mmCIF file of C-alpha atoms in Angstrom:
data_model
loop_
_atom_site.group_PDB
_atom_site.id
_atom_site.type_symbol
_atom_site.label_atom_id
_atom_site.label_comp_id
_atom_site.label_asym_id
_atom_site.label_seq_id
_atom_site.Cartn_x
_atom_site.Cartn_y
_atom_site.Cartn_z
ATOM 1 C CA UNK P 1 22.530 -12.982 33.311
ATOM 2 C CA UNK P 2 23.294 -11.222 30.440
ATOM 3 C CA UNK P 3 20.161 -13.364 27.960
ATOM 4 C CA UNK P 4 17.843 -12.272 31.024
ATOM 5 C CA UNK P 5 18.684 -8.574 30.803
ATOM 6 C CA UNK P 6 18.713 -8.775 26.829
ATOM 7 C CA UNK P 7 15.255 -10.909 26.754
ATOM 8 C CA UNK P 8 13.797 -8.055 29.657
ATOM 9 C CA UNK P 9 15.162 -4.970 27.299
ATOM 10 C CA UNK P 10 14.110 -6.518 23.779
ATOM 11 C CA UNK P 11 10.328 -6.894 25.846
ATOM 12 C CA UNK P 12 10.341 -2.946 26.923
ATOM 13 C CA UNK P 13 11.572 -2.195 23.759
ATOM 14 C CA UNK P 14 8.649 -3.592 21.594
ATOM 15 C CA UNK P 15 6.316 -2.809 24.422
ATOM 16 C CA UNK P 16 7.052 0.799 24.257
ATOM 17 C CA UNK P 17 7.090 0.927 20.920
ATOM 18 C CA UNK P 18 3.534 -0.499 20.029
ATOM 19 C CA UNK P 19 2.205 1.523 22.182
ATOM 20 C CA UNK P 20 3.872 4.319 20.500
ATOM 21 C CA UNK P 21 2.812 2.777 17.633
ATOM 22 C CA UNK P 22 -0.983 2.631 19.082
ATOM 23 C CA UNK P 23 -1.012 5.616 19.595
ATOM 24 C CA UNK P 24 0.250 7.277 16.218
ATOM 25 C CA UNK P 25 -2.377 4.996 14.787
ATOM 26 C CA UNK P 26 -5.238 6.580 17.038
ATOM 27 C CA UNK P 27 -4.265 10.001 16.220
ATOM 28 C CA UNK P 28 -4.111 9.441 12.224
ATOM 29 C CA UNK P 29 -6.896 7.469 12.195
ATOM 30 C CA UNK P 30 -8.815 10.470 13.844
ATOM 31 C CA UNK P 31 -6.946 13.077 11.362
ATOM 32 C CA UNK P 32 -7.895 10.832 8.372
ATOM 33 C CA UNK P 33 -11.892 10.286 9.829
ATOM 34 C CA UNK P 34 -11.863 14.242 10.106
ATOM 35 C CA UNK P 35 -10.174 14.819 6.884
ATOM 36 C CA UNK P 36 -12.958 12.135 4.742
ATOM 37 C CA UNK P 37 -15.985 14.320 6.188
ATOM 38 C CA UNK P 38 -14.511 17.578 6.010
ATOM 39 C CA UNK P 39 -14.247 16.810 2.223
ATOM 40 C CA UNK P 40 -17.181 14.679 1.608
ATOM 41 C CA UNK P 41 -19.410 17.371 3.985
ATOM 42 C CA UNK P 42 -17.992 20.011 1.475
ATOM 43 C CA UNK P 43 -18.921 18.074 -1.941
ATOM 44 C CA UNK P 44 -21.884 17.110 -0.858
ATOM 45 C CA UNK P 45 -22.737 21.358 0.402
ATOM 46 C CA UNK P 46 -21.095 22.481 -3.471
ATOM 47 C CA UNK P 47 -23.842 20.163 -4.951
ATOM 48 C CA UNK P 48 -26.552 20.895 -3.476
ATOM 49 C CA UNK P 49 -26.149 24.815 -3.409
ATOM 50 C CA UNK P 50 -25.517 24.260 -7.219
ATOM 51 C CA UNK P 51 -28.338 25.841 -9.396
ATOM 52 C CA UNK P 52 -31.234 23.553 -10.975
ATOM 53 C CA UNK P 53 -29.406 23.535 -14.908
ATOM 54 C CA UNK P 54 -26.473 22.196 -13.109
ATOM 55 C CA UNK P 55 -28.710 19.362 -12.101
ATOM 56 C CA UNK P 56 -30.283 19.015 -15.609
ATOM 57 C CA UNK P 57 -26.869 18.691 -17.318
ATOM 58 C CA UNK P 58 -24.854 16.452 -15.009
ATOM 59 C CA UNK P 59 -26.525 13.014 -13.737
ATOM 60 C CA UNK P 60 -27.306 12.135 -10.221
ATOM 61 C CA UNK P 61 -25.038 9.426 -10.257
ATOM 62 C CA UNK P 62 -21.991 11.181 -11.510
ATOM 63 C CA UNK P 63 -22.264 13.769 -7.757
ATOM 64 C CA UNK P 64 -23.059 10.567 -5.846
ATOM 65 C CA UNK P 65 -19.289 9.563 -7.141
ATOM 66 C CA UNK P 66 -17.538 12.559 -6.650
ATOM 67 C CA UNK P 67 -19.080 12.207 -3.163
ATOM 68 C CA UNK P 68 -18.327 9.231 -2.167
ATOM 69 C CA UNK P 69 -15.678 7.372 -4.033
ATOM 70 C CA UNK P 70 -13.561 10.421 -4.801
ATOM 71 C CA UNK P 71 -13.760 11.254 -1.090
ATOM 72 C CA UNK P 72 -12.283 7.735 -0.182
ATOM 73 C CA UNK P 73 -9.432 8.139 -3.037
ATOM 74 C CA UNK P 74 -8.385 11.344 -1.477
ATOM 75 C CA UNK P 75 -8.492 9.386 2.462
ATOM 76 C CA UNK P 76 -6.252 6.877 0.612
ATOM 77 C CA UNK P 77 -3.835 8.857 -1.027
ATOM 78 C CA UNK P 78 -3.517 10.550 2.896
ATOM 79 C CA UNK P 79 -3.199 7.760 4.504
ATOM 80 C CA UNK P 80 -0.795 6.306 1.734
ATOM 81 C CA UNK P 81 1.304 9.018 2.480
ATOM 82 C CA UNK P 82 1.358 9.303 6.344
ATOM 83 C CA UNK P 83 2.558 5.411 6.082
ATOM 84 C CA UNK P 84 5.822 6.607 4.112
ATOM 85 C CA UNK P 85 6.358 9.392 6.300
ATOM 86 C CA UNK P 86 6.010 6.939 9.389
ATOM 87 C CA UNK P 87 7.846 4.007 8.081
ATOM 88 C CA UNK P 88 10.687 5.926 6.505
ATOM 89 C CA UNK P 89 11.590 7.730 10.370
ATOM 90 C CA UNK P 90 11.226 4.232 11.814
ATOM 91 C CA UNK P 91 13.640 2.747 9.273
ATOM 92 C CA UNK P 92 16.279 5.803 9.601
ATOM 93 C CA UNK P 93 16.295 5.002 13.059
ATOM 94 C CA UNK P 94 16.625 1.410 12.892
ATOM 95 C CA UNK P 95 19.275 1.615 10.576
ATOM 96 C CA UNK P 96 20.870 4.356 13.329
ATOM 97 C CA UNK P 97 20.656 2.149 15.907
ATOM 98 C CA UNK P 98 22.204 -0.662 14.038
ATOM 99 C CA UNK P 99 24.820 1.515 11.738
ATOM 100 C CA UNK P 100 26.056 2.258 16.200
ATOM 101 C CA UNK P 101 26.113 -1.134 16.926
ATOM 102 C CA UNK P 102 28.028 -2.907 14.130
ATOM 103 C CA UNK P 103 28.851 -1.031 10.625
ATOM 104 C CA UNK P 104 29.791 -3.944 8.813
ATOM 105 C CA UNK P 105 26.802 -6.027 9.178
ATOM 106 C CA UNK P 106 24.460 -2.609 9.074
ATOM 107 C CA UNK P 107 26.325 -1.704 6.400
ATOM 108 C CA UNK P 108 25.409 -5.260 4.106
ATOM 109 C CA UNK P 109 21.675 -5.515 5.581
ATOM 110 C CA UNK P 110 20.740 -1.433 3.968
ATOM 111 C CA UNK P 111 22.727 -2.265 1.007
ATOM 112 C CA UNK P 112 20.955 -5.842 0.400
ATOM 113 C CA UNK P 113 17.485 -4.361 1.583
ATOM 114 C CA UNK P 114 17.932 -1.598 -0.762
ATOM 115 C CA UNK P 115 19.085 -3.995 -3.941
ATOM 116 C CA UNK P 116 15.797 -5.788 -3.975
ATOM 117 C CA UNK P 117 13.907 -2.908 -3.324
ATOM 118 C CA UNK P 118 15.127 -1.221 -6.229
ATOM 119 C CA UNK P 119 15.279 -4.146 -8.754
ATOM 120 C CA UNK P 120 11.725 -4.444 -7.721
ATOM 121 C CA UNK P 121 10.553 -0.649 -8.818
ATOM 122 C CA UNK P 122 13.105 -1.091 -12.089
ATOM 123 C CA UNK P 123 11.208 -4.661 -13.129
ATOM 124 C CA UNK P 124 7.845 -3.984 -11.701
ATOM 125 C CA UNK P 125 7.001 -0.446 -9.988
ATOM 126 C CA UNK P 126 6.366 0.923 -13.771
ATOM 127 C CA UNK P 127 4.524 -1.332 -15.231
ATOM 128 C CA UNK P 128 2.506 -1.387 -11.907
ATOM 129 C CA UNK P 129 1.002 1.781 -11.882
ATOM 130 C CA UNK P 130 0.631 1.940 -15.982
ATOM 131 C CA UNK P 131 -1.686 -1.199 -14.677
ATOM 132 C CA UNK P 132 -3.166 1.062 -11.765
ATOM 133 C CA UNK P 133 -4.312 3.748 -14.304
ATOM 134 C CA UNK P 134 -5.136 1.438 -16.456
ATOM 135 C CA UNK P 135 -7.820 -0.674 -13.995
ATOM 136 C CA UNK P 136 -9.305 3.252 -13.472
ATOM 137 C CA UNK P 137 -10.182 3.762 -17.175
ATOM 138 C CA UNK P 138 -11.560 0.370 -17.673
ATOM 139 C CA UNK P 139 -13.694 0.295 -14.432
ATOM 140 C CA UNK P 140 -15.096 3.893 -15.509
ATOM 141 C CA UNK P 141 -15.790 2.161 -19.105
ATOM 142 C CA UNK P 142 -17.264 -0.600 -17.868
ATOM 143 C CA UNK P 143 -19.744 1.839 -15.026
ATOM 144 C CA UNK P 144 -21.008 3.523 -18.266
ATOM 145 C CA UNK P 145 -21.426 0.534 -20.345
ATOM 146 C CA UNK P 146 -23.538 -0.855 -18.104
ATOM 147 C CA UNK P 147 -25.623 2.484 -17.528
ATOM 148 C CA UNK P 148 -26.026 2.869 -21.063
ATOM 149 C CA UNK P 149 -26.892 -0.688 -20.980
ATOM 150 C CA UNK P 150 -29.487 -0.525 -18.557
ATOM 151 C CA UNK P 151 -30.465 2.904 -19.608
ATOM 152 C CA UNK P 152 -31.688 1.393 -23.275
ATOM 153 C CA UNK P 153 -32.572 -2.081 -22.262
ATOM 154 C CA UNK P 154 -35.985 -1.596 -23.971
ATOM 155 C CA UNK P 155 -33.894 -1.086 -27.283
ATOM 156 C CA UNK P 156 -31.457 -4.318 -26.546
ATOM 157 C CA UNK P 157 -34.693 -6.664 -26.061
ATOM 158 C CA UNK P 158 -36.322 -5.120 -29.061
ATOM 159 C CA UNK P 159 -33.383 -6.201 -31.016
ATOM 160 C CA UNK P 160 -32.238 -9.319 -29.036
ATOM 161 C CA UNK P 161 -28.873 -7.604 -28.989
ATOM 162 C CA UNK P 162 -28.174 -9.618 -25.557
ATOM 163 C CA UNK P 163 -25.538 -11.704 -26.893
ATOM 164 C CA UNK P 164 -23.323 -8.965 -28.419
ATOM 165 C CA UNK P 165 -23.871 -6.894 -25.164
ATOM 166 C CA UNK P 166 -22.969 -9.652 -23.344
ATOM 167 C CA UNK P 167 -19.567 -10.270 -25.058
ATOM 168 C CA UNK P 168 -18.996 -6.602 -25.442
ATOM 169 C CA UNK P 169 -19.095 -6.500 -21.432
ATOM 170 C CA UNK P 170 -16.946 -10.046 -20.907
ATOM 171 C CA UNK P 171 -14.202 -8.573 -23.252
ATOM 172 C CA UNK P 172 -13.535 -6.033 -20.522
ATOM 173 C CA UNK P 173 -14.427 -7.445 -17.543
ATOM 174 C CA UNK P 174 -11.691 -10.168 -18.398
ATOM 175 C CA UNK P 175 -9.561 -7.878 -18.813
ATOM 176 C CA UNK P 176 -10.127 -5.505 -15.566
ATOM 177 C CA UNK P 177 -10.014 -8.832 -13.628
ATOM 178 C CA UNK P 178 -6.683 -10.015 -15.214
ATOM 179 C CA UNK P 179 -5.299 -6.815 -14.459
ATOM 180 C CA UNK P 180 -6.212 -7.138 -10.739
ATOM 181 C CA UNK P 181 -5.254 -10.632 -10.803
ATOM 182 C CA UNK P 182 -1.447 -9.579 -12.137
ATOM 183 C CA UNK P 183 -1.631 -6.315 -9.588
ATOM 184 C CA UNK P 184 -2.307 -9.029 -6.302
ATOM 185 C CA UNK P 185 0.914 -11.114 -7.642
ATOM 186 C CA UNK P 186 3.273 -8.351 -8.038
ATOM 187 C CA UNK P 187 1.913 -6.573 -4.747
ATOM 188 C CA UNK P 188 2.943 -9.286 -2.897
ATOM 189 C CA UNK P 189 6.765 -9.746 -4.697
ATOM 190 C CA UNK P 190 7.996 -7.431 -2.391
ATOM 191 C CA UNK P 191 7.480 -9.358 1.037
ATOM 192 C CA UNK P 192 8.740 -13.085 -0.260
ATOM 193 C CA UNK P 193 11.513 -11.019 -2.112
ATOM 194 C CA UNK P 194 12.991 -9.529 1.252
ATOM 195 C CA UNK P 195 11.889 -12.165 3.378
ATOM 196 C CA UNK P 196 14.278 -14.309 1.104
ATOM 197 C CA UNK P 197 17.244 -11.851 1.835
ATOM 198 C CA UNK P 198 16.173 -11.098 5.256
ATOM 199 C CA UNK P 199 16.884 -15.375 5.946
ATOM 200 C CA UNK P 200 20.318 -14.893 3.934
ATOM 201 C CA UNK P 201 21.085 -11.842 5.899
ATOM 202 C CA UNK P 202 20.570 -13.397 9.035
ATOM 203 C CA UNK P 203 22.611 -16.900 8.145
ATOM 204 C CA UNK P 204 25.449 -14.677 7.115
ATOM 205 C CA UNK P 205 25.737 -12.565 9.913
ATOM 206 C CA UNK P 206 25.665 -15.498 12.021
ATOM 207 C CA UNK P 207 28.817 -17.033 10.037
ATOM 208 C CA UNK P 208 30.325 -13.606 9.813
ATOM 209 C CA UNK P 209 30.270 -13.339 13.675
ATOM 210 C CA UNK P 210 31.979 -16.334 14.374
ATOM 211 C CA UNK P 211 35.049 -15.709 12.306
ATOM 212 C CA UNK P 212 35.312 -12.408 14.963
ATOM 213 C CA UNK P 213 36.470 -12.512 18.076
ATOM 214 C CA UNK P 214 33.482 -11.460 19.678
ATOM 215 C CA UNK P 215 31.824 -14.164 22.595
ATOM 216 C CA UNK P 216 29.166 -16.425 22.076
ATOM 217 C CA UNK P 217 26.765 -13.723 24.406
ATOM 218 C CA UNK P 218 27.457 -10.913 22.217
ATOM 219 C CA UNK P 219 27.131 -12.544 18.972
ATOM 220 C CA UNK P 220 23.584 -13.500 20.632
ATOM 221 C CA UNK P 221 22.771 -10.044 21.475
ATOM 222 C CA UNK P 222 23.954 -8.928 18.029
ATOM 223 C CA UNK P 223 22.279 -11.676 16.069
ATOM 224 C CA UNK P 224 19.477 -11.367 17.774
ATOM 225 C CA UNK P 225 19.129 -7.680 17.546
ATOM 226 C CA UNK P 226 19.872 -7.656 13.843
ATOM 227 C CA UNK P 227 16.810 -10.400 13.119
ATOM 228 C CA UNK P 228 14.212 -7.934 15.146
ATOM 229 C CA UNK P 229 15.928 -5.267 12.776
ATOM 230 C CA UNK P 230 15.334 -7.226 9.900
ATOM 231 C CA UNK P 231 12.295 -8.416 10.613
ATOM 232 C CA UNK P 232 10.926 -5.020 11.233
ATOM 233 C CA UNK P 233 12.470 -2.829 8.121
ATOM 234 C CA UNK P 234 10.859 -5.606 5.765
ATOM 235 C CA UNK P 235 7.105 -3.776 6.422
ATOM 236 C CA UNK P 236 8.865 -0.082 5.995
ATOM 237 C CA UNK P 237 11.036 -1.243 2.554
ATOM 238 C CA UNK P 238 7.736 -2.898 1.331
ATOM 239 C CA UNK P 239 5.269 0.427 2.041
ATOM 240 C CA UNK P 240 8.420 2.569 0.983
#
């Protein structure tokens, strides 16, 4: 029957393409692994061929940080970027494959998809990553606060100067946790926001393919092809 040979192609399809998928993710992951100690290997080799007034002017702590947590910002920003490059082929093709099969509807689900996406960056992409640069300054303020802290506690008991160091600390602290607190919230806009329209998409194609004269078994096979659609260009808009 005509569900049976739909339900058996919609199975090979995803099959195949998870394992594509699987596979992609085996090879970055080894690219980005090769990448992190390529880099770190080469910090770590320019610091410790550096000569020993480099070492008198420039604190241990500061090379352990371009080591290791400048290393993994660089892995990130890779990675960040072979996930655009990724989901932006998978979503050309999707939108291919469904611009071939009906225009109309293909034609309403990009132009829907890509509303939201962009009231999204106008209302919150901005303000977003003045937050992001924002987090980087206060976490590096609050990493020397506390080594200069630490570094003259002697002084601080002398003076019983704990309270005002205290509050001096809280007053940022609050505020690098509020800003990660408003970062989580507007992270996760994206996926309720196109989940939202992915529903309304779905409910109106269904009424939209009625009105047509297509048969109950293709507006099945449509319907159902457009939901996987859907359901699978919400990840790509969202990393996008």
């Amino acid at each position: 029957s005509m569900i049976m040979y739909f339900s058996t192609a919609i199975i090979s399809v995803f099959a195949f393409k998870n394992l594509f998928l699987l596979t992609i993710y085996y090879f970055q992951g080894k690219y980005l692994t090769k990448l992190s100690q390529d880099i770190k290997q080469r910090f770590f080799s320019f610091y410790l061929n550096k000569k020993y007034i480099f070492h008198l002017n420039n604190s241990s702590n500061m090379i352990a940080r371009n080591v290791l947590i400048e290393t993994q910002a660089i892995r990130i920003f890779f990675y960040s970027l072979l996930q655009i490059i990724k989901e932006s082929v998978i979503l050309i093709g999707i939108i291919l494959l469904l611009l071939n099969t009906n225009f109309v509807i293909s034609t309403i689900v990009f132009i829907v998809l890509s509303t939201c996406v962009l009231l999204y960056y106008f209302f919150f992409k901005k303000n977003l990553e003045f937050k992001s640069k924002e987090q980087q300054i206060i976490r590096f303020e609050l990493l020397k606060n506390i080594n200069e802290i630490f570094g003259s506690i002697k002084d601080v008991l002398i003076f019983s100067k704990q309270k005002l160091v205290f509050q001096l600390f809280k007053k940022k602290d609050d505020k690098y946790e509020n800003n990660i607190f408003y970062q989580d919230i507007v992270i996760k806009l994206p996926k309720l926001i196109l989940e939202l329209a992915a529903i309304t998409l779905i409910i109106g194609a269904l009424f939209y393919l009625e009105k047509t004269e297509i048969n109950k078994e293709e507006i099945f096979v449509l319907l159902t092809l457009v939901s996987v659609s859907v359901i699978r260009i919400i990840p790509g808009y969202n990393i996008i």
